[in-house]
Amino acid sequence: MIFDENELLGGEKLKKLQLERLQKTVRNVYDNVTFYKKSFDKKGIKPEDIKSLEDLAKLPFTVKQDLRDNYPYGMFTVPIEKIVRIHASSGTTGKPTVCGYTKNDIKTWSIIMARVFAAAGVTKNDIVQNAYGYGLFTGGLGAHYGAEELGAAVVPISGGNTKKQIQLLEDFGSNCLTCTPSFALYLYDIGREAGVDFAKLPLRVAILGAEPWSEGMRKEIEEKLSIDAINLYGLSEIIGPGVSFECIEEKNGMHISDDHFIAEIIDPATGEQLPYGSKGELVITTITKEAFPLIRYRTKDITVLSKPTKCSCGRNFTKMTRITGRSDDMLIIRGVNVFPSQIEDVITKFRSLAGHYQLVIKRVERLDTLTVEVEVINEFARSIGTVVMADGTEALAVTHEKVEALKQNLKKDIKDLIGVTTDVKLFMPKTLPRFEGKAKRVIDNRVI
Ligand code: AMP
Ligand code: ZN
């Protein structure tokens, strides 16, 4: 279903609207954000040089580091009195990326998210159980406002609380579930243990996103929960969830709300724009945001764009495929964005640890677990003693209280910095793999 008539726009009409909105946005950032004035001036570009949509390619990119450099409010175009909401990207270092919204921005986002629900076949007669986390993360409030905009009844349960989620699915008769795909499966496992027959629940559809997932996982979720599973994509810097979404008619590619975002695909190595059908990094320019517009923002997400054609749902919007990876090394662990370099920073602060480490990720009972494997330095190993294993190798006396203390301290510092609980395994010097070229720090054993 369609939520508003702009969703039916296409062809020249859509292009004209995009250009008008782009020109206005470019003018806004040039006049009000020092960072953009400087970066445009450096390239010798003035807002009036943007005469066609093709001229977008002349503009410089914006990257996450630019947002960090202008922390917290330097990228906003309006004074704080015009801001009504502040979100921040999850799991970052001392400086998260901060996203501000005016009243109009919240309205725009609500409409964009109402489209997502409508496209999934949700109506005002439905009950939406919103299990995305509420807080600085955009998932919870983004889905909440969208479902309300549509007129559905929202159950704002937020993430976690699995037993309660099951109870409400049964007692409230929720028709739509919004959460991460891994949480949907986790919910199923816990529900089954408690004897819930999912086929008998009123639950009809789940709108899932915030982390990578696969077609195989969709099939599993749909079969186990007896529902349709819809893919939803977004990132906080651009607006939050709602940048693109599948329609229930096709469940094949996610529609980008072209009247709010201009999408491009680039070669991540050269920055060169690639034609429709090519795999590359998604770059997005927001053309309706007031407080925090972004020009050519490099999402680092890898996807393929397809030329806009009419879809059976009625939309003409550009479609993008599932995200197939990232052009940087960001990991998403239980919904939190984690960069290996952040963990490396913590490790290097411990004098007893060597800089050799690897991060092992597994999915245990549907939840991601991260184990930090790291070598201790020789002096530390000698100071506490070693044991000889059956195969003749030497191992650390892991029961020693100094080993336990070191593990706990590392765990605590990582938790403090990135907000994720990890397991820590300490290794003897020179026992972890060494690399001649680029180190392979991450062993991701998740099957998704
Ligand atoms: P955040 O800004 O913290 O919400 O994180 C946004 C990131 O989550 C995106 O850049 C993607 O890497 C990832 N993400 C969000 N939705 C999806 C999705 N449907 N499929 C794959 N990755 C996603
Ligand atoms: Zn469609």
Coordinates of C-alpha atoms and ligand atoms in Angstrom, one line a residue:
M1 CA 0.0 0.0 0.0
I2 CA 0.9 3.6 -0.6
F3 CA 1.0 6.1 2.3
D4 CA 1.2 9.4 0.4
E5 CA 0.9 10.5 -3.2
N6 CA 4.5 11.6 -3.5
E7 CA 5.4 7.9 -3.4
L8 CA 3.9 7.7 -6.9
L9 CA 6.1 10.3 -8.3
G10 CA 8.5 9.3 -11.0
G11 CA 10.2 10.4 -14.2
E12 CA 10.7 14.1 -15.0
K13 CA 8.3 15.3 -12.2
L14 CA 10.4 13.5 -9.6
K15 CA 13.7 14.8 -11.1
K16 CA 12.4 18.4 -11.1
L17 CA 11.4 18.1 -7.4
Q18 CA 14.8 16.5 -6.6
L19 CA 16.7 19.3 -8.3
E20 CA 14.7 22.0 -6.5
R21 CA 15.2 20.3 -3.2
L22 CA 18.9 19.7 -3.8
Q23 CA 19.5 23.3 -4.8
K24 CA 17.8 24.5 -1.6
T25 CA 19.8 22.1 0.5
V26 CA 23.1 23.0 -1.0
R27 CA 22.3 26.7 -0.4
N28 CA 21.4 25.9 3.2
V29 CA 24.5 24.0 4.1
Y30 CA 26.8 26.5 2.3
D31 CA 25.3 29.4 4.1
N32 CA 25.0 27.8 7.5
V33 CA 27.7 25.1 8.0
T34 CA 31.3 26.3 8.1
F35 CA 32.5 22.8 7.2
Y36 CA 30.5 22.8 3.9
K37 CA 31.4 26.4 3.1
K38 CA 35.1 25.5 3.4
S39 CA 34.8 22.2 1.5
F40 CA 32.9 23.8 -1.4
D41 CA 35.2 26.7 -1.5
K42 CA 38.2 24.4 -1.6
K43 CA 36.7 22.7 -4.7
G44 CA 35.7 26.1 -6.2
I45 CA 32.0 25.3 -6.2
K46 CA 29.2 27.7 -5.4
P47 CA 25.6 26.7 -4.7
E48 CA 24.5 28.3 -8.0
D49 CA 26.8 25.9 -9.9
I50 CA 24.3 23.1 -9.2
K51 CA 22.1 23.5 -12.2
S52 CA 21.2 19.8 -12.9
L53 CA 21.1 16.6 -10.9
E54 CA 24.3 15.5 -12.7
D55 CA 26.1 18.5 -11.1
L56 CA 25.8 16.6 -7.8
A57 CA 28.9 14.7 -8.7
K58 CA 30.9 17.9 -8.5
L59 CA 30.2 18.2 -4.8
P60 CA 32.6 16.8 -2.2
F61 CA 31.8 13.7 -0.2
T62 CA 31.0 13.8 3.5
V63 CA 32.4 11.1 5.7
K64 CA 31.8 10.0 9.3
Q65 CA 35.1 11.6 10.4
D66 CA 33.8 15.0 9.3
L67 CA 30.9 14.6 11.7
R68 CA 33.3 13.6 14.5
D69 CA 35.5 16.6 13.7
N70 CA 32.5 18.9 14.1
Y71 CA 31.2 17.2 17.3
P72 CA 28.7 17.8 18.7
Y73 CA 26.6 20.4 16.8
G74 CA 29.0 21.8 14.2
M75 CA 27.1 20.2 11.3
F76 CA 23.8 21.7 12.3
T77 CA 22.4 24.4 10.1
V78 CA 20.1 25.8 12.8
P79 CA 20.6 27.1 16.4
I80 CA 19.7 24.7 19.2
E81 CA 16.4 26.5 19.8
K82 CA 15.2 25.0 16.6
I83 CA 16.2 21.5 17.5
V84 CA 13.6 19.3 19.1
R85 CA 15.5 15.9 19.2
I86 CA 19.0 14.7 19.3
H87 CA 20.1 11.1 18.5
A88 CA 23.5 9.6 18.3
S89 CA 25.0 6.7 16.5
S90 CA 25.6 3.6 18.6
G91 CA 28.8 2.2 20.0
T92 CA 31.3 4.8 18.9
T93 CA 34.4 6.1 20.7
G94 CA 34.4 9.2 22.9
K95 CA 32.8 11.0 20.1
P96 CA 29.6 9.6 18.7
T97 CA 28.0 11.1 15.6
V98 CA 25.3 13.4 16.7
C99 CA 22.1 13.8 14.7
G100 CA 19.7 16.8 15.2
Y101 CA 16.1 17.2 14.1
T102 CA 13.8 20.2 13.9
K103 CA 10.1 19.8 14.3
N104 CA 9.7 19.5 10.5
D105 CA 12.5 16.9 10.4
I106 CA 10.6 14.7 12.8
K107 CA 7.4 15.1 10.7
T108 CA 9.4 14.2 7.5
W109 CA 10.8 11.2 9.2
S110 CA 7.4 10.1 10.5
I111 CA 6.0 10.3 7.0
I112 CA 9.0 8.3 5.6
M113 CA 8.5 5.6 8.3
A114 CA 4.7 5.6 7.8
R115 CA 5.5 4.6 4.2
V116 CA 7.5 1.7 5.5
F117 CA 4.5 0.3 7.4
A118 CA 2.1 1.0 4.6
A119 CA 4.4 -0.8 2.1
A120 CA 4.4 -3.8 4.5
G121 CA 0.6 -3.9 4.4
V122 CA 0.2 -2.5 7.9
T123 CA -2.9 -0.3 8.4
K124 CA -4.4 1.8 11.2
N125 CA -6.3 -1.3 12.3
D126 CA -3.1 -3.0 13.3
I127 CA -1.1 -3.3 16.5
V128 CA 2.6 -2.7 16.1
Q129 CA 4.9 -4.3 18.7
N130 CA 8.0 -2.1 18.5
A131 CA 10.9 -4.1 19.7
Y132 CA 13.6 -1.8 18.3
G133 CA 15.6 -0.1 21.2
Y134 CA 14.3 3.3 22.3
G135 CA 17.0 5.8 23.2
L136 CA 19.9 7.4 21.4
F137 CA 19.5 4.7 18.8
T138 CA 17.1 5.9 16.1
G139 CA 15.4 2.5 15.6
G140 CA 12.9 2.7 18.5
L141 CA 11.6 6.2 18.1
G142 CA 11.8 6.1 14.3
A143 CA 9.5 3.1 14.0
H144 CA 7.3 4.5 16.8
Y145 CA 6.5 7.8 15.1
G146 CA 6.0 6.2 11.8
A147 CA 3.5 3.7 13.1
E148 CA 1.6 6.5 14.9
E149 CA 1.7 8.7 11.8
L150 CA 0.0 5.8 10.0
G151 CA -2.6 5.5 12.8
A152 CA -1.6 2.1 14.0
A153 CA -1.6 1.3 17.7
V154 CA 2.0 1.1 18.9
V155 CA 3.2 -1.0 21.8
P156 CA 6.5 0.6 22.7
I157 CA 8.1 -2.3 24.4
S158 CA 11.6 -1.5 23.1
G159 CA 14.3 -4.2 22.8
G160 CA 15.1 -7.2 25.1
N161 CA 12.6 -8.4 27.7
T162 CA 11.9 -11.5 25.6
K163 CA 9.4 -13.2 27.9
K164 CA 7.3 -10.1 28.1
Q165 CA 7.5 -9.7 24.3
I166 CA 6.0 -13.2 23.9
Q167 CA 3.3 -12.5 26.5
L168 CA 2.3 -9.3 24.6
L169 CA 2.4 -11.0 21.2
E170 CA -0.2 -13.4 22.6
D171 CA -2.3 -11.1 24.9
F172 CA -2.3 -7.9 22.8
G173 CA -2.6 -9.7 19.6
S174 CA 0.2 -7.7 17.8
N175 CA -0.1 -7.9 14.0
C176 CA 3.3 -6.4 13.2
L177 CA 6.6 -6.8 14.9
T178 CA 9.5 -4.4 14.4
C179 CA 13.0 -5.5 15.6
T180 CA 16.3 -6.9 14.3
P181 CA 16.2 -10.1 12.3
S182 CA 18.3 -11.9 14.9
F183 CA 16.0 -10.9 17.7
A184 CA 13.0 -12.2 15.7
L185 CA 14.6 -15.6 15.7
Y186 CA 15.6 -15.4 19.3
L187 CA 12.0 -14.5 20.2
Y188 CA 10.8 -17.6 18.3
D189 CA 13.2 -19.9 20.2
I190 CA 12.1 -18.6 23.6
G191 CA 8.5 -18.7 22.5
R192 CA 8.7 -22.3 21.3
E193 CA 10.3 -23.3 24.6
A194 CA 7.3 -21.8 26.4
G195 CA 5.0 -23.8 24.1
V196 CA 3.8 -20.9 21.9
D197 CA 2.3 -21.9 18.6
F198 CA 3.3 -19.0 16.3
A199 CA 1.0 -20.1 13.5
K200 CA -1.9 -19.3 15.8
L201 CA -0.8 -15.8 16.7
P202 CA -2.3 -12.8 15.0
L203 CA 1.2 -11.7 14.0
R204 CA 1.3 -11.2 10.3
V205 CA 4.4 -9.3 9.4
A206 CA 7.8 -8.3 10.8
I207 CA 9.7 -5.2 9.6
L208 CA 13.3 -6.1 10.2
G209 CA 16.6 -4.2 9.9
A210 CA 19.5 -2.4 11.6
E211 CA 21.9 -5.3 10.9
P212 CA 22.8 -7.4 7.9
W213 CA 20.7 -10.5 7.1
S214 CA 20.2 -12.9 4.2
E215 CA 17.5 -14.4 2.1
G216 CA 18.1 -17.7 3.9
M217 CA 17.4 -16.0 7.2
R218 CA 14.2 -14.4 5.7
K219 CA 12.9 -17.8 4.7
E220 CA 13.7 -19.2 8.2
I221 CA 11.9 -16.3 9.9
E222 CA 8.9 -16.5 7.6
E223 CA 8.5 -20.2 8.1
K224 CA 9.0 -20.4 11.8
L225 CA 6.9 -17.4 12.7
S226 CA 4.3 -17.9 9.9
I227 CA 4.7 -14.3 8.8
D228 CA 6.0 -12.1 6.0
A229 CA 9.5 -10.6 6.8
I230 CA 10.2 -7.2 5.3
N231 CA 13.7 -5.6 5.0
L232 CA 14.1 -2.1 6.3
Y233 CA 17.3 -0.1 5.9
G234 CA 18.6 3.2 7.4
L235 CA 21.3 4.9 9.3
S236 CA 21.2 7.5 11.9
E237 CA 23.3 10.1 10.0
I238 CA 20.8 10.1 7.1
I239 CA 17.7 10.1 9.2
G240 CA 17.4 6.8 11.0
P241 CA 15.4 3.8 9.7
G242 CA 13.3 4.5 6.6
V243 CA 16.0 5.4 4.0
S244 CA 14.8 2.3 2.0
F245 CA 12.3 -0.5 2.5
E246 CA 10.7 -3.4 0.8
C247 CA 7.1 -3.6 -0.3
I248 CA 5.1 -6.7 0.6
E249 CA 4.0 -7.1 -3.0
E250 CA 7.5 -7.9 -4.3
K251 CA 9.9 -8.3 -1.3
N252 CA 12.6 -7.9 -3.9
G253 CA 14.8 -4.9 -3.4
M254 CA 14.3 -1.9 -1.1
H255 CA 12.6 1.3 -2.4
I256 CA 14.5 4.4 -1.6
S257 CA 12.3 7.4 -0.8
D258 CA 13.7 9.3 -3.8
D259 CA 11.8 12.5 -3.0
H260 CA 13.9 12.8 0.2
F261 CA 17.2 11.1 -0.6
I262 CA 19.3 11.1 -3.7
A263 CA 21.3 7.8 -3.9
E264 CA 24.5 7.2 -5.8
I265 CA 26.8 4.2 -6.1
I266 CA 30.5 4.8 -6.1
D267 CA 33.6 2.7 -6.4
P268 CA 34.8 2.9 -2.7
A269 CA 38.5 2.9 -3.8
T270 CA 38.3 5.8 -6.4
G271 CA 35.1 7.6 -5.4
E272 CA 34.0 7.4 -9.0
Q273 CA 30.3 7.3 -9.7
L274 CA 29.1 3.9 -11.1
P275 CA 26.1 3.2 -13.3
Y276 CA 22.9 1.4 -12.3
G277 CA 23.5 -2.3 -11.8
S278 CA 27.0 -1.9 -10.4
K279 CA 28.0 -3.1 -7.0
G280 CA 29.6 -0.4 -4.9
E281 CA 29.3 1.9 -1.9
L282 CA 26.0 3.7 -1.3
V283 CA 26.3 7.5 -1.1
I284 CA 23.3 9.5 0.0
T285 CA 22.4 13.2 -0.2
T286 CA 19.5 14.3 2.0
I287 CA 17.3 16.8 0.2
T288 CA 14.5 17.6 2.7
K289 CA 16.3 17.6 6.1
E290 CA 16.5 21.0 7.8
A291 CA 18.7 20.7 10.9
F292 CA 21.3 18.2 9.7
P293 CA 21.4 17.8 5.9
L294 CA 24.2 15.8 4.5
I295 CA 25.8 16.1 1.1
R296 CA 27.0 12.9 -0.6
Y297 CA 27.4 11.0 2.6
R298 CA 29.5 7.9 2.3
T299 CA 27.5 5.2 4.1
K300 CA 30.2 2.5 3.6
D301 CA 27.4 0.1 2.9
I302 CA 27.8 -2.1 -0.2
T303 CA 24.8 -2.5 -2.4
V304 CA 23.5 -2.3 -6.0
L305 CA 21.0 0.3 -7.3
S306 CA 18.5 -0.5 -10.0
K307 CA 17.1 2.0 -12.5
P308 CA 13.7 3.3 -11.3
T309 CA 10.9 1.3 -12.9
K310 CA 7.3 0.9 -11.9
C311 CA 7.0 -1.7 -9.2
S312 CA 3.8 -3.7 -8.7
C313 CA 3.2 -1.8 -5.4
G314 CA 2.8 1.4 -7.5
R315 CA 6.1 3.0 -6.5
N316 CA 8.6 4.3 -9.1
F317 CA 11.4 4.8 -6.7
T318 CA 14.9 3.5 -7.1
K319 CA 15.5 0.1 -5.6
M320 CA 18.6 -1.1 -3.8
T321 CA 19.5 -4.7 -3.0
R322 CA 20.2 -6.1 0.4
I323 CA 23.4 -4.7 2.0
T324 CA 26.0 -7.3 1.1
G325 CA 28.9 -5.9 3.2
R326 CA 30.7 -2.8 4.2
S327 CA 33.7 -1.0 2.6
D328 CA 35.1 -0.3 6.1
D329 CA 35.7 -2.8 8.9
M330 CA 32.7 -1.8 11.0
L331 CA 31.1 -4.7 12.8
I332 CA 27.6 -4.8 14.1
I333 CA 27.4 -6.8 17.3
R334 CA 24.0 -7.1 18.9
G335 CA 23.0 -3.9 17.1
V336 CA 26.0 -1.9 18.3
N337 CA 28.5 -0.5 15.8
V338 CA 32.0 -1.6 16.7
F339 CA 35.2 -0.8 14.9
P340 CA 38.1 -3.2 15.6
S341 CA 40.4 -0.2 16.0
Q342 CA 38.4 0.8 19.1
I343 CA 39.2 -2.5 20.7
E344 CA 42.8 -2.2 19.6
D345 CA 42.9 1.2 21.4
V346 CA 41.9 -0.4 24.6
I347 CA 44.3 -3.3 24.3
T348 CA 47.3 -1.1 23.7
K349 CA 46.6 0.7 27.0
F350 CA 47.5 -2.5 28.9
R351 CA 51.2 -2.9 29.5
S352 CA 50.9 -6.7 30.0
L353 CA 49.3 -7.2 26.6
A354 CA 51.1 -7.5 23.3
G355 CA 49.5 -5.8 20.3
H356 CA 48.6 -9.2 18.7
Y357 CA 44.9 -9.9 18.9
Q358 CA 42.0 -11.2 17.0
L359 CA 38.2 -10.8 17.3
V360 CA 36.1 -13.9 17.0
I361 CA 32.4 -13.4 16.5
K362 CA 29.9 -16.2 16.8
R363 CA 26.2 -16.4 17.0
V364 CA 25.2 -18.4 20.0
E365 CA 21.5 -19.0 20.6
R366 CA 20.7 -16.2 18.1
L367 CA 22.8 -13.6 19.8
D368 CA 26.2 -12.3 18.7
T369 CA 29.1 -13.0 21.0
L370 CA 32.4 -11.3 20.6
T371 CA 35.6 -12.9 22.0
V372 CA 38.7 -10.9 22.2
E373 CA 41.8 -13.1 21.8
V374 CA 45.0 -11.4 22.8
E375 CA 48.6 -12.3 23.5
V376 CA 50.2 -11.3 26.8
I377 CA 53.8 -10.1 26.7
N378 CA 56.6 -12.5 27.6
E379 CA 57.4 -10.8 31.0
F380 CA 53.9 -11.2 32.1
A381 CA 53.7 -14.9 31.1
R382 CA 57.0 -15.6 33.0
S383 CA 55.9 -13.7 36.1
I384 CA 52.9 -15.9 36.6
G385 CA 54.3 -19.1 35.2
T386 CA 53.1 -21.4 32.5
V387 CA 51.9 -25.0 32.2
V388 CA 52.9 -27.5 29.6
M389 CA 50.1 -29.0 27.7
A390 CA 49.7 -32.6 26.6
D391 CA 50.9 -31.7 23.1
G392 CA 54.0 -30.2 24.5
T393 CA 53.1 -26.6 24.0
E394 CA 53.3 -24.0 26.8
A395 CA 50.2 -22.3 28.0
L396 CA 49.4 -19.6 30.3
A397 CA 48.4 -20.5 33.9
V398 CA 44.9 -19.3 33.3
T399 CA 43.8 -19.9 36.9
H400 CA 46.3 -17.4 38.3
E401 CA 44.6 -14.4 39.9
K402 CA 46.7 -11.9 37.8
V403 CA 45.4 -13.5 34.7
E404 CA 41.8 -13.3 35.9
A405 CA 42.3 -9.7 36.9
L406 CA 43.8 -8.7 33.6
K407 CA 40.9 -10.4 31.8
Q408 CA 38.3 -8.6 33.9
N409 CA 40.0 -5.2 33.5
L410 CA 40.2 -5.6 29.7
K411 CA 36.6 -6.7 29.6
K412 CA 35.5 -3.7 31.7
D413 CA 37.4 -1.1 29.7
I414 CA 36.0 -2.5 26.4
K415 CA 32.5 -2.4 27.9
D416 CA 33.0 1.1 29.1
L417 CA 34.1 2.3 25.7
I418 CA 31.8 0.5 23.3
G419 CA 29.0 -0.8 25.5
V420 CA 29.4 -4.4 24.4
T421 CA 30.1 -7.3 26.8
T422 CA 32.9 -9.4 25.4
D423 CA 34.7 -12.6 26.4
V424 CA 38.4 -12.4 26.8
K425 CA 40.9 -15.1 26.1
L426 CA 44.6 -14.6 26.9
F427 CA 47.3 -16.3 24.8
M428 CA 51.0 -17.0 25.2
P429 CA 53.3 -14.7 23.2
K430 CA 53.7 -15.6 19.5
T431 CA 50.7 -18.1 19.4
L432 CA 48.2 -16.1 17.5
P433 CA 48.5 -16.0 13.7
R434 CA 50.8 -13.4 12.1
F435 CA 50.2 -11.8 8.8
E436 CA 52.5 -10.6 6.0
G437 CA 50.1 -8.3 4.4
K438 CA 47.0 -6.7 5.9
A439 CA 46.3 -8.3 9.3
K440 CA 43.0 -10.3 9.5
R441 CA 41.8 -9.2 12.8
V442 CA 38.2 -10.4 12.6
I443 CA 37.0 -13.9 12.4
D444 CA 33.3 -13.7 11.8
N445 CA 31.8 -17.1 12.2
R446 CA 28.2 -15.9 12.2
V447 CA 26.0 -17.7 9.8
I448 CA 23.2 -15.4 8.8
Ligands
AMP1 P1 23.0 3.0 13.0 O1 23.3 4.4 12.4 O2 23.7 2.8 14.3 O3 21.5 2.8 13.0 O4 23.7 1.9 12.0 C1 23.4 2.0 10.6 C2 24.0 0.8 9.9 O5 23.4 -0.4 10.2 C3 24.0 0.9 8.4 O6 25.0 1.8 7.9 C4 24.1 -0.5 8.0 O7 25.5 -0.9 8.0 C5 23.4 -1.3 9.1 N1 22.0 -1.6 8.6 C6 20.9 -0.9 8.9 N2 19.8 -1.5 8.4 C7 20.3 -2.6 7.7 C8 19.7 -3.6 6.8 N3 18.4 -3.7 6.6 N4 20.5 -4.6 6.3 C9 21.9 -4.5 6.5 N5 22.5 -3.6 7.3 C10 21.7 -2.7 7.9
ZN2 ZN 7.4 -2.1 -4.6

